[in-house]
Coordinates of C-alpha atoms in Angstrom, one line a residue:
X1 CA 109.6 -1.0 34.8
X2 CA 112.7 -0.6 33.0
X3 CA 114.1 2.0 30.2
X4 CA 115.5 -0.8 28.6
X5 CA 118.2 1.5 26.7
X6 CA 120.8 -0.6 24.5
X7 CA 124.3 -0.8 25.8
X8 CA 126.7 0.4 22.6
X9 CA 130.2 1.3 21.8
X10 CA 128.5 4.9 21.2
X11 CA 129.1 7.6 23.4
X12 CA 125.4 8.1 25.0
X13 CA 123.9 11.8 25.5
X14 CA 120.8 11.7 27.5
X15 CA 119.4 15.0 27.0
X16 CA 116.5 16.2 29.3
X17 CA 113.5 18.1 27.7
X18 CA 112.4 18.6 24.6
X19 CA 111.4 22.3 24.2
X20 CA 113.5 24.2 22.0
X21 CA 116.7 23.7 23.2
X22 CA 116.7 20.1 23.5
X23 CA 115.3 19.3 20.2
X24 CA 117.6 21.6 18.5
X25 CA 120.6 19.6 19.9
X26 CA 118.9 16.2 19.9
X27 CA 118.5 17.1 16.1
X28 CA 122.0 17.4 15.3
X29 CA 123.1 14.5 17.4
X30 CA 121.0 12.5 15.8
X31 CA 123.3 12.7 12.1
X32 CA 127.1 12.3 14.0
X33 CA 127.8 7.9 14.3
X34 CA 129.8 8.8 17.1
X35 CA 126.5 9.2 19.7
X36 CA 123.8 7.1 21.3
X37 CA 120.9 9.9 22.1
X38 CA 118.5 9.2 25.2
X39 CA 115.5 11.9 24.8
X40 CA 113.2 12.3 27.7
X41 CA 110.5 14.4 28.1
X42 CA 107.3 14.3 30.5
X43 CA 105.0 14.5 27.2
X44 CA 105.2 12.9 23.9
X45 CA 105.3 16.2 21.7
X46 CA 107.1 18.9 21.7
X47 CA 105.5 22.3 22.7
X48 CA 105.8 26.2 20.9
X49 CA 105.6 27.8 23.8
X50 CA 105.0 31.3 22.4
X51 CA 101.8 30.8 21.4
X52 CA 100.3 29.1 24.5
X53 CA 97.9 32.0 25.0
X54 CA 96.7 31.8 21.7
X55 CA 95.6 28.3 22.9
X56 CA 94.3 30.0 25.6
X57 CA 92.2 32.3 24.2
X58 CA 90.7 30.5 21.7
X59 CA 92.5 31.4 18.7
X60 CA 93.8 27.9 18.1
X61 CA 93.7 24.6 18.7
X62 CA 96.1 23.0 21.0
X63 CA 97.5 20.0 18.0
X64 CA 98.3 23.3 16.0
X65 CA 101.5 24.0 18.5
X66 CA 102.3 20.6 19.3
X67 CA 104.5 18.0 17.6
X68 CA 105.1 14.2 18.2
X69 CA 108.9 13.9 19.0
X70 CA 108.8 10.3 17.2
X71 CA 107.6 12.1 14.2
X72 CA 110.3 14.9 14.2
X73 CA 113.0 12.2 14.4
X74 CA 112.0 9.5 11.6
X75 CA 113.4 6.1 11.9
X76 CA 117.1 6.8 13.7
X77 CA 118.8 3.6 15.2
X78 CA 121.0 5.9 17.1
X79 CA 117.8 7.9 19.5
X80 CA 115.5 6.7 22.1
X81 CA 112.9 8.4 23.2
X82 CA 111.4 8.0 27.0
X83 CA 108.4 9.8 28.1
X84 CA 108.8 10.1 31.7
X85 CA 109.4 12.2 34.7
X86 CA 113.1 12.4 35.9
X87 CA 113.5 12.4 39.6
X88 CA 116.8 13.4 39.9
X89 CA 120.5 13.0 38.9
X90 CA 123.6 11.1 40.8
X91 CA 126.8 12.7 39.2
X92 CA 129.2 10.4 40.8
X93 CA 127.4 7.4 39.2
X94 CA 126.9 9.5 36.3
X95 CA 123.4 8.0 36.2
X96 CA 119.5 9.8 36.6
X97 CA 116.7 8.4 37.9
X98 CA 113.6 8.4 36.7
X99 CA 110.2 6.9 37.2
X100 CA 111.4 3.9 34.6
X101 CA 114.2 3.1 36.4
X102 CA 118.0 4.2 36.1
X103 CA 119.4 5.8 33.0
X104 CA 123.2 5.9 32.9
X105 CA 125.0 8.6 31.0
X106 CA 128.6 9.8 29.3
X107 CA 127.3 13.1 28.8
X108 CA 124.1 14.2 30.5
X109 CA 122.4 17.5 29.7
X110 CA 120.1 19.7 31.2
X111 CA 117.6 21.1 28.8
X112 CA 114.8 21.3 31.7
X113 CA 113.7 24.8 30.9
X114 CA 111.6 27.1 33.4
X115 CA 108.6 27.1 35.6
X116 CA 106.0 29.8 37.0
X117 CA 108.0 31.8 39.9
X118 CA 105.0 32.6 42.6
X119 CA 107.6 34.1 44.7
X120 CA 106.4 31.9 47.6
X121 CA 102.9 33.3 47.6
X122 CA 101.3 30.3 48.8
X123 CA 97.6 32.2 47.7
X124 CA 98.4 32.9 44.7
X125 CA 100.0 29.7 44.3
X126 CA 96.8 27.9 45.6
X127 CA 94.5 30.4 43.5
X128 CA 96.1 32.0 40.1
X129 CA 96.1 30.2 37.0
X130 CA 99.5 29.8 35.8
X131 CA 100.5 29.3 31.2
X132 CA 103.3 27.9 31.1
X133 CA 102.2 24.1 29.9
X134 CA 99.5 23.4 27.0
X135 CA 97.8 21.7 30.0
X136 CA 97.4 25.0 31.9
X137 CA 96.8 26.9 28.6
X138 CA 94.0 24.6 27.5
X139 CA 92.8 24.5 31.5
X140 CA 92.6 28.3 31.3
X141 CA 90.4 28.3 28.3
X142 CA 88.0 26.4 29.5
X143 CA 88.1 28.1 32.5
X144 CA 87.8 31.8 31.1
X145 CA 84.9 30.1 28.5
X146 CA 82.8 28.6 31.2
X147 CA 83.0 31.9 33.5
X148 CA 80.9 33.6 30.6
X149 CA 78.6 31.1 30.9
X150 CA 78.2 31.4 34.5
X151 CA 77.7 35.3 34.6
X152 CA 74.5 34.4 32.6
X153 CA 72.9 32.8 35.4
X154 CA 73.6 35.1 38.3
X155 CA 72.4 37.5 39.2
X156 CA 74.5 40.0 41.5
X157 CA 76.7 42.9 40.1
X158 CA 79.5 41.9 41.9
X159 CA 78.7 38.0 41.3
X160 CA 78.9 39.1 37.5
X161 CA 82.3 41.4 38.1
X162 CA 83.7 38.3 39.4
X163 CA 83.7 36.1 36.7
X164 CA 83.8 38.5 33.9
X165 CA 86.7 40.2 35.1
X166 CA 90.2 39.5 34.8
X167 CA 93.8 40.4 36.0
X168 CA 97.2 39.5 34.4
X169 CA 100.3 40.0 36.6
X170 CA 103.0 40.6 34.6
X171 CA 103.8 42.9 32.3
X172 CA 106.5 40.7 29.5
X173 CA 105.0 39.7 26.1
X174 CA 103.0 37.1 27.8
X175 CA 100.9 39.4 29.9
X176 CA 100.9 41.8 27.3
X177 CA 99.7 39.5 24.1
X178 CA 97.1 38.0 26.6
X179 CA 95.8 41.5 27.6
X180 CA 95.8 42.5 23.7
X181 CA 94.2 39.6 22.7
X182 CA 91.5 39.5 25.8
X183 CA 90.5 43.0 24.3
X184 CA 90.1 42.2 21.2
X185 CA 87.1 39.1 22.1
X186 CA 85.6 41.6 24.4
X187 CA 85.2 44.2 21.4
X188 CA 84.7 41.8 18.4
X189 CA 83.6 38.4 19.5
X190 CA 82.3 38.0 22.9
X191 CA 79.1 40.3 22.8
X192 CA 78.4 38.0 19.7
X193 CA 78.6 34.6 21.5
X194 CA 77.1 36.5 24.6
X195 CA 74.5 39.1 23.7
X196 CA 72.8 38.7 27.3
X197 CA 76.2 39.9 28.8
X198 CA 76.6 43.6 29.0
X199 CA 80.8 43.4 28.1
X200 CA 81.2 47.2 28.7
X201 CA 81.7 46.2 32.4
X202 CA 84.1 43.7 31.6
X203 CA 87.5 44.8 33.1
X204 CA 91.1 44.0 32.2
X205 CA 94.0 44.8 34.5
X206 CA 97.6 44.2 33.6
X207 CA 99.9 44.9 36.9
X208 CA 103.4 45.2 36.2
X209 CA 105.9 45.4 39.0
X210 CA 108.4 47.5 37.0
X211 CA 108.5 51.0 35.2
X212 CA 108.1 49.6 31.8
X213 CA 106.1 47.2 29.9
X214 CA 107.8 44.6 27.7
X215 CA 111.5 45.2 30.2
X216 CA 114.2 43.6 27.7
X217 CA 112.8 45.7 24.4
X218 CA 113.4 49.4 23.1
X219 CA 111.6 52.4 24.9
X220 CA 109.8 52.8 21.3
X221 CA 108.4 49.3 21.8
X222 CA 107.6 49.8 25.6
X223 CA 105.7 52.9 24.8
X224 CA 103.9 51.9 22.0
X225 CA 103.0 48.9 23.5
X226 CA 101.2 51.0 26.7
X227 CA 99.7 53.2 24.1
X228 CA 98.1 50.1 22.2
X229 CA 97.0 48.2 25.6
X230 CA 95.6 51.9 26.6
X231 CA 93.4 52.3 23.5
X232 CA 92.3 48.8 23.8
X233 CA 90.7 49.8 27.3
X234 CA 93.2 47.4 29.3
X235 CA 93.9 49.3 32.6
X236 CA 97.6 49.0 32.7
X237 CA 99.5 49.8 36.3
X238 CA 103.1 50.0 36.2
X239 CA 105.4 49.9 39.7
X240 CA 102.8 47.9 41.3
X241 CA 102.6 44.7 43.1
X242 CA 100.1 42.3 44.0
X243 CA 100.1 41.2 47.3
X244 CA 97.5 38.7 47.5
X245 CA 95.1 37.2 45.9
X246 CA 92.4 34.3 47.7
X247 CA 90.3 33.6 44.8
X248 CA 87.7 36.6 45.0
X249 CA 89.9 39.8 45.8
X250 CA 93.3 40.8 44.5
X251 CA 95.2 43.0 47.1
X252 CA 97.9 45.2 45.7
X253 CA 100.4 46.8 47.7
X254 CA 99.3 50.2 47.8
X255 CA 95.8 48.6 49.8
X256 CA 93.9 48.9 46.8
X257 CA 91.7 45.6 45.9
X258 CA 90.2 44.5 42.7
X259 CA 87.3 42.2 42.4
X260 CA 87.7 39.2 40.4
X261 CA 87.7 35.5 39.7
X262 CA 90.0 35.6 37.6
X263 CA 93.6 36.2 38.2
X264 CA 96.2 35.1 35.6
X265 CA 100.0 34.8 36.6
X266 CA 102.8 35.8 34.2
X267 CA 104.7 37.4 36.2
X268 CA 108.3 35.3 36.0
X269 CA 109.9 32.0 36.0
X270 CA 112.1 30.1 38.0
X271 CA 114.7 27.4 36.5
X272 CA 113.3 23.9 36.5
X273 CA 116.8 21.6 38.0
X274 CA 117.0 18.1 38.5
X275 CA 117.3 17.4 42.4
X276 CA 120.6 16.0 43.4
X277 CA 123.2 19.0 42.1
X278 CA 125.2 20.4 44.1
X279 CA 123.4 23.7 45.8
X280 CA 126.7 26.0 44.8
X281 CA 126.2 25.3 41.1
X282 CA 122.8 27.5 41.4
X283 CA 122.9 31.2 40.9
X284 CA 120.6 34.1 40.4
X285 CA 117.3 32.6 39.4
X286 CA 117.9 29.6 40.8
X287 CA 119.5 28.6 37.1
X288 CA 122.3 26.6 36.6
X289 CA 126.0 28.2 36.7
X290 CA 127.7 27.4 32.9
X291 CA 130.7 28.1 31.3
X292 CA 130.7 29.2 28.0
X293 CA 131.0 25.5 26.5
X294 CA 127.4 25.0 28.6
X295 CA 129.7 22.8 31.4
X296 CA 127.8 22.7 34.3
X297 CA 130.2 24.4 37.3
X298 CA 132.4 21.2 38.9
X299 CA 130.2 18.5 37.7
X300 CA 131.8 17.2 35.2
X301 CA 130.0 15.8 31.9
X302 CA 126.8 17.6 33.3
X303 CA 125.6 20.3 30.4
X304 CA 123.0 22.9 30.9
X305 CA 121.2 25.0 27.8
X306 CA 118.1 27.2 27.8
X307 CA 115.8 28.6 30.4
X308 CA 117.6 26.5 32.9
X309 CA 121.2 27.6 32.4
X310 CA 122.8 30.8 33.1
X311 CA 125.7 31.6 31.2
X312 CA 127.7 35.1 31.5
X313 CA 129.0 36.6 28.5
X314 CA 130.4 40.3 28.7
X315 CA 127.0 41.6 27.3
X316 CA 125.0 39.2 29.3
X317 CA 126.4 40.1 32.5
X318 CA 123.2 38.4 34.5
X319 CA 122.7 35.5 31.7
X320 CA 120.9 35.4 28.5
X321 CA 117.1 35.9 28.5
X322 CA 115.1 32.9 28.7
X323 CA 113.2 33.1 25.3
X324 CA 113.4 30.7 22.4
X325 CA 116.7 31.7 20.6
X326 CA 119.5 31.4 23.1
X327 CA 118.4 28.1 23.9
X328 CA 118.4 27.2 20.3
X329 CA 122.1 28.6 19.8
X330 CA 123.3 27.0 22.4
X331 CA 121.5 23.4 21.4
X332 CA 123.1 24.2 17.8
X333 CA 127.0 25.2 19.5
X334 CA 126.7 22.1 22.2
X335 CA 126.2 19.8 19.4
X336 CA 129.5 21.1 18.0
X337 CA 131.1 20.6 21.0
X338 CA 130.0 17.2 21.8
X339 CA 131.5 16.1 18.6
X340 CA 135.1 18.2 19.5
X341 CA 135.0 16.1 22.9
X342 CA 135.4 12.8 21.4
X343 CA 137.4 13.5 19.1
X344 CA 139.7 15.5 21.7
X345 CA 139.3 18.5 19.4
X346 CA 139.6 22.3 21.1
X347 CA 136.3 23.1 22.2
X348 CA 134.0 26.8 20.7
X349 CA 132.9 29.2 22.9
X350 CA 128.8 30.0 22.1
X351 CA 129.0 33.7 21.7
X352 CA 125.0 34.6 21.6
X353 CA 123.8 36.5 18.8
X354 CA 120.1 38.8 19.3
X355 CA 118.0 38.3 16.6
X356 CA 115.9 40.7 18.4
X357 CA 112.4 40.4 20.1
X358 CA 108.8 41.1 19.3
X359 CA 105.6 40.9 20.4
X360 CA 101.8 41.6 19.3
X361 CA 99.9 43.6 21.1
X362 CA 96.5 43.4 18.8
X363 CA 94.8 43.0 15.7
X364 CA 97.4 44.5 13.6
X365 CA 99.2 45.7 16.1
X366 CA 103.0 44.7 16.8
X367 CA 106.1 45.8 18.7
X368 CA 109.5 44.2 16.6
X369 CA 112.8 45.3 17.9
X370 CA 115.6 43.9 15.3
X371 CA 119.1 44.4 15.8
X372 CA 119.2 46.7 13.1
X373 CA 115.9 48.0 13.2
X374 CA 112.9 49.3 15.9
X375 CA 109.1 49.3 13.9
X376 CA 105.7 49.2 15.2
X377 CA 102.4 48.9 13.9
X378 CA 100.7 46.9 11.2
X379 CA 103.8 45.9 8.8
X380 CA 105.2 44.6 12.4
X381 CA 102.3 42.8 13.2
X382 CA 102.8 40.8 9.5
X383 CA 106.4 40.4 10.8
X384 CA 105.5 38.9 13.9
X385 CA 103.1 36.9 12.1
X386 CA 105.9 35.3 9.5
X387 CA 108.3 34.8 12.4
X388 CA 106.5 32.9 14.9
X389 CA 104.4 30.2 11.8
X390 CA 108.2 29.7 10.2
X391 CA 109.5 28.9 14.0
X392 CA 106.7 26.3 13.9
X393 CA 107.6 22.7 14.1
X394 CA 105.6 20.6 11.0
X395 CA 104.4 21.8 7.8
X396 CA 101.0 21.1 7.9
X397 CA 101.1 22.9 11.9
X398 CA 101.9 25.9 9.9
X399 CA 99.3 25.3 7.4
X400 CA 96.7 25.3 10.1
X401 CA 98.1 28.3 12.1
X402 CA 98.2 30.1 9.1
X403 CA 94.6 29.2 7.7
X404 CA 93.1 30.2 11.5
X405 CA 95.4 33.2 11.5
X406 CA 93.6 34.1 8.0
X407 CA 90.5 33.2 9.0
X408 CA 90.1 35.0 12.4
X409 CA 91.3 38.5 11.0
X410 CA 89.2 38.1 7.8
X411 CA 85.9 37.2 9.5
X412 CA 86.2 37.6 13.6
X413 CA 85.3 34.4 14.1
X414 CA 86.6 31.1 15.2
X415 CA 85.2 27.9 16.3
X416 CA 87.3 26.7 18.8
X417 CA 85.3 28.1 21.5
X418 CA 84.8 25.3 23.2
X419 CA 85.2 23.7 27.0
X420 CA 86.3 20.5 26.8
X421 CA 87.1 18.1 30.0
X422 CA 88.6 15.0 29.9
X423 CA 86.0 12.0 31.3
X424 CA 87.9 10.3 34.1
X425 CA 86.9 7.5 36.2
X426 CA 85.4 7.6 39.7
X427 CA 88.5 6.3 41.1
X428 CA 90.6 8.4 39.7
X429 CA 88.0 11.0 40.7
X430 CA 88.4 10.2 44.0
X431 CA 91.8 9.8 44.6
X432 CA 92.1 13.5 43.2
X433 CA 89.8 14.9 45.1
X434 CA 91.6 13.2 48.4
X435 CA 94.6 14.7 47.2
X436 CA 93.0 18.0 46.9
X437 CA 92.2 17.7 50.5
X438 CA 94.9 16.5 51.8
X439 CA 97.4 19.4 50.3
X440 CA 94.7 22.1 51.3
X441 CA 94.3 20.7 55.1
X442 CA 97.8 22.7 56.2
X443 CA 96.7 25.5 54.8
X444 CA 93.8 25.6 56.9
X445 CA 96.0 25.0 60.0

């Protein structure tokens, strides 16, 4: 196979990933004559990760936070668009590989974003289920769905426990909207779909390794977030660890144990780089070093945004966080830059400016931390609400976020309750379960 990329004049950018960072700065690109754009991304769309455990959960279909890259970019002579997997990346040929073939580059950047961090806990590895891909959003849901239709047909207490109950490690606005969210089916909808399931013995544990919930916010937001989880019936534990976890029992490091199924891991991330940089240009996180111009440290025409790079500004002694909006400034300020470049024009400095944070914890119930102002509560909530449909990429995705958002809190109910498995054939049946196998026979050793 071959990526069969033009050869131009233009000055080609082959950007890396499409979340928000890339498609920011692959969206600016796109309008300067001076560039060739090469987009690759492992899927076709482009993915709103905020809202992958509303997916997960039920509360909306996985098309509503996707959208084609083709159709975000129109008819542009000047971008190509690869779906693929990138294997890694030769600076001194100034060239990646990928499972097309060789793409060469002027300017290559890094917009690879970050992965679940497991710590090295090959159990929980082996055994937690992971959100941070629609793939292991949509996997989850089917996963939680079909555990409530097992309970019904056994017939053990602690058989029942097992699948009904569920833990979240980790205690940011993942863990905590999942929590919020999981308490609010086990109230309103659940016993509805499930009237033979007693849901007063469903448990759900949040473990949080640090002091606080929601760590970057105010200490309003942190406490009014425990308070909501609290009245929801989550049990939340704060400076605790889990320890282990081999598909039946969590272990936490105090020697307690909880009995579940069940355990759900959003607990951190580690930067996704491409193989074949330099170890020295890594730093705390395992993110790439980057100047303020987003240069990757002593590789030159290597650039870095988002998740995956870690830039130090005086206020961001230990980087920027890895949510949405730096990533989108610094898409926005590399695109400037870019430009400067060719035109061998002094270069901007991306000086990152909080927007502030927010997260909901419930129905109706929000945490918003603005730069300006700290609010909780219902009128948060509608804030939240209006922030995360306009960050949504496609006016008609909005359109049916909004309509399922409207519908859900006038009524309680959805229909998108539903486990749905992709039909594969034997072969490739077979060759996954042999690979199944094969990676589980050292850790039988």
């Amino acid at each position: 196979m071959n990526p069969n990329i033009p050869k131009t004049d233009l000055k080609r950018v082959v950007i890396v990933g499409a979340g928000f960072g890339g498609l920011k700065l692959a969206r600016k690109l796109v309008g300067m004559p001076e560039f060739q754009i090469v987009l690759i991304n492992k899927n076709n769309f482009h993915e709103f990760q905020p809202l992958y455990y509303q997916v997960a959960t039920a509360g909306l279909e996985a098309n509503s936070i996707l959208f084609p890259l083709r159709a975000a970019f129109g008819d542009r002579k000047n971008l190509h668009i690869r779906v693929t997997n990138v294997t890694g990346v030769r600076p001194a040929d100034k060239a990646i590989d990928t499972e097309l073939g060789p793409i060469e580059y002027d300017y290559l950047v890094m917009a690879t974003g970050a992965d679940s961090n497991f710590f090295n806990q090959q159990n929980i590895i082996n055994n937690a289920m992971p959100m941070k891909s629609i793939g292991e959003a949509i996997a989850l849901r089917n996963r939680m769905l079909q555990n409530f239709e097992d309970a019904l047909s056994v017939e053990t207490l602690d058989e029942k426990e097992g699948f009904m109950d569920v833990v979240v490690v980790g205690g940011g606005p993942t863990g905590v909207e999942l929590c919020g969210t999981l308490a609010e089916m086990r109230r309103t909808v659940l016993p509805r779909d499930y009237p033979e399931l007693d849901f007063r013995m469903m448990d759900i544990h949040l473990i949080e390794s640090g002091g606080e919930l929601l760590g970057p916010m105010s200490p309003e937001s942190q406490q009014h977030a425990l308070k909501y989880l609290q009245d929801l019936g989550v049990h939340v534990r704060l400076n605790t660890r889990v320890q282990d976890f081999d598909g039946r029992i969590v272990t936490i490091n105090d020697g307690t144990t909880l009995r579940t199924n069940n355990l759900i891991w959003a607990a951190g991330v580690k930067a996704s780089v491409l193989a074949g940089l330099p170890s020295e240009v890594l730093g705390r996180g395992g993110r790439v070093l980057v100047d303020r111009y987003s240069r990757v440290k002593d590789v030159p025409d290597v650039f870095a945004i988002g998740d995956v790079a870690l830039m130090v500004e005086d206020k961001w002694p230990n980087g920027h966080p890895q949510v949405a909006q730096p990533a989108i400034q610094q898409g926005k300020q590399l695109a400037k830059n870019l430009r400067h470049l060719v035109r061998n024009e002094q270069l901007e400095e991306f000086t990152y400016k909080d927007l502030g944070s927010m997260a909901t914890i419930g129905r109706g119930l929000a945490v918003v931390d603005l730069p300006f102002w700290k609010f909780q509560g219902f009128f948060a909530w509608l804030t939240w609400l209006f922030v995360h449909l306009m960050a949504i990429v496609g006016v008609k995705n909005r359109l049916f976020i909004f309509i399922n958002w409207m519908t859900n809190y006038l009524t309680y109910k959805n229909d998108l309750r539903l486990i749905i498995r992709p039909k594969l054939p034997k072969n490739v049946m077979a060759a996954m379960e042999e690979e199944m196998t094969n990676h589980a026979e050292p850790n039988k050793a």
